Tab-separated table of C-alpha atoms in Angstrom:
chain	number	residue	atom	x	y	z
G	259	MET	CA	110.260	130.749	95.241
G	260	MET	CA	108.888	129.580	91.919
G	261	GLN	CA	111.170	128.597	89.053
G	262	VAL	CA	110.035	127.558	85.569
G	263	MET	CA	112.322	125.799	83.097
G	264	VAL	CA	111.433	124.697	79.565
G	265	GLN	CA	113.152	121.987	77.574
G	266	ALA	CA	112.409	119.476	74.847
G	267	PRO	CA	111.785	115.983	76.191
G	268	ALA	CA	113.266	112.926	74.497
G	269	PRO	CA	110.802	111.398	72.012
G	270	GLY	CA	108.294	109.161	73.782
G	271	MET	CA	109.544	110.053	77.289
G	272	ALA	CA	106.753	110.078	79.887
G	273	THR	CA	106.460	113.011	82.315
G	274	LYS	CA	107.269	110.647	85.207
G	275	ASP	CA	110.510	109.613	83.514
G	276	MET	CA	111.382	113.227	82.711
G	277	LEU	CA	111.049	114.147	86.383
G	278	SER	CA	112.948	111.049	87.532
G	279	GLN	CA	115.810	111.857	85.164
G	280	GLY	CA	116.011	115.449	86.426
G	281	LEU	CA	116.018	114.335	90.076
G	282	LYS	CA	118.317	111.336	89.657
G	283	GLY	CA	119.816	110.377	93.012
G	284	VAL	CA	117.437	112.614	95.005
G	285	THR	CA	114.957	111.084	97.465
G	286	THR	CA	111.372	112.007	96.549
G	287	THR	CA	108.010	111.635	98.264
G	288	LYS	CA	104.394	112.419	97.404
G	289	ALA	CA	104.965	111.452	93.751
G	290	GLU	CA	101.842	111.194	91.604
G	291	ALA	CA	100.436	111.730	88.140
G	292	LEU	CA	98.343	114.845	87.641
G	293	GLU	CA	96.255	116.607	85.032
G	294	VAL	CA	96.275	120.381	84.563
G	295	ASN	CA	93.611	121.794	82.214
G	296	GLY	CA	93.665	118.562	80.218
G	297	LEU	CA	97.477	118.370	80.095
G	298	GLN	CA	99.171	115.313	81.589
G	299	GLY	CA	101.915	115.802	84.139
G	300	TYR	CA	103.753	114.387	87.102
G	301	THR	CA	104.727	115.845	90.478
G	302	ALA	CA	106.948	114.934	93.431
G	303	VAL	CA	108.556	116.529	96.468
G	304	ALA	CA	112.350	116.349	96.480
G	305	ARG	CA	113.394	115.999	100.115
G	306	GLU	CA	116.854	117.568	100.108
G	307	VAL	CA	117.887	119.911	97.262
G	308	PRO	CA	119.898	123.149	97.119
G	309	LEU	CA	117.680	126.192	97.622
G	310	PRO	CA	118.355	129.713	96.286
G	311	TRP	CA	118.884	131.232	99.737
G	312	GLY	CA	121.906	129.040	100.483
G	313	ASN	CA	120.559	126.095	102.446
G	314	ARG	CA	119.099	122.724	101.499
G	315	GLY	CA	115.547	121.545	101.971
G	316	PRO	CA	112.421	120.252	100.257
G	317	ALA	CA	111.026	121.552	96.967
G	318	ARG	CA	107.974	120.571	94.935
G	319	TYR	CA	108.631	119.690	91.264
G	320	VAL	CA	106.024	119.440	88.509
G	321	VAL	CA	106.511	118.455	84.860
G	322	VAL	CA	103.779	119.226	82.317
G	323	TYR	CA	104.080	118.695	78.557
G	324	TYR	CA	102.664	121.331	76.208
G	325	ASN	CA	103.358	121.830	72.480
G	326	ASN	CA	106.169	119.244	72.463
G	327	MET	CA	107.981	120.984	75.311
G	328	ALA	CA	108.418	119.992	78.953
G	329	TYR	CA	107.590	122.725	81.454
G	330	VAL	CA	109.356	121.980	84.728
G	331	PHE	CA	108.169	123.944	87.763
G	332	ARG	CA	110.087	124.037	91.057
G	333	GLY	CA	108.590	125.644	94.143
G	334	ALA	CA	109.923	126.060	97.675
G	335	THR	CA	109.438	128.309	100.662
G	336	LYS	CA	111.974	129.778	103.030
G	337	LEU	CA	111.450	128.404	106.521
G	338	ASN	CA	112.203	130.728	109.429
């Protein structure tokens, strides 16, 4: 599953802070800054979040800023 959300970040808010705010109270791992085609971003794996198929599990989150907007990507796979 891949989900993309777009929202305006607060003025001066770093991508790391944007992701932390969106995942407040959720345990994350593998958090790190990244660069995508010259755009600065931040990524982390949320360990236990609701998934679209009804269970809970890990999902990868990425925030990238472009044209004064925050693009938030969430990706997860269904485990059998």
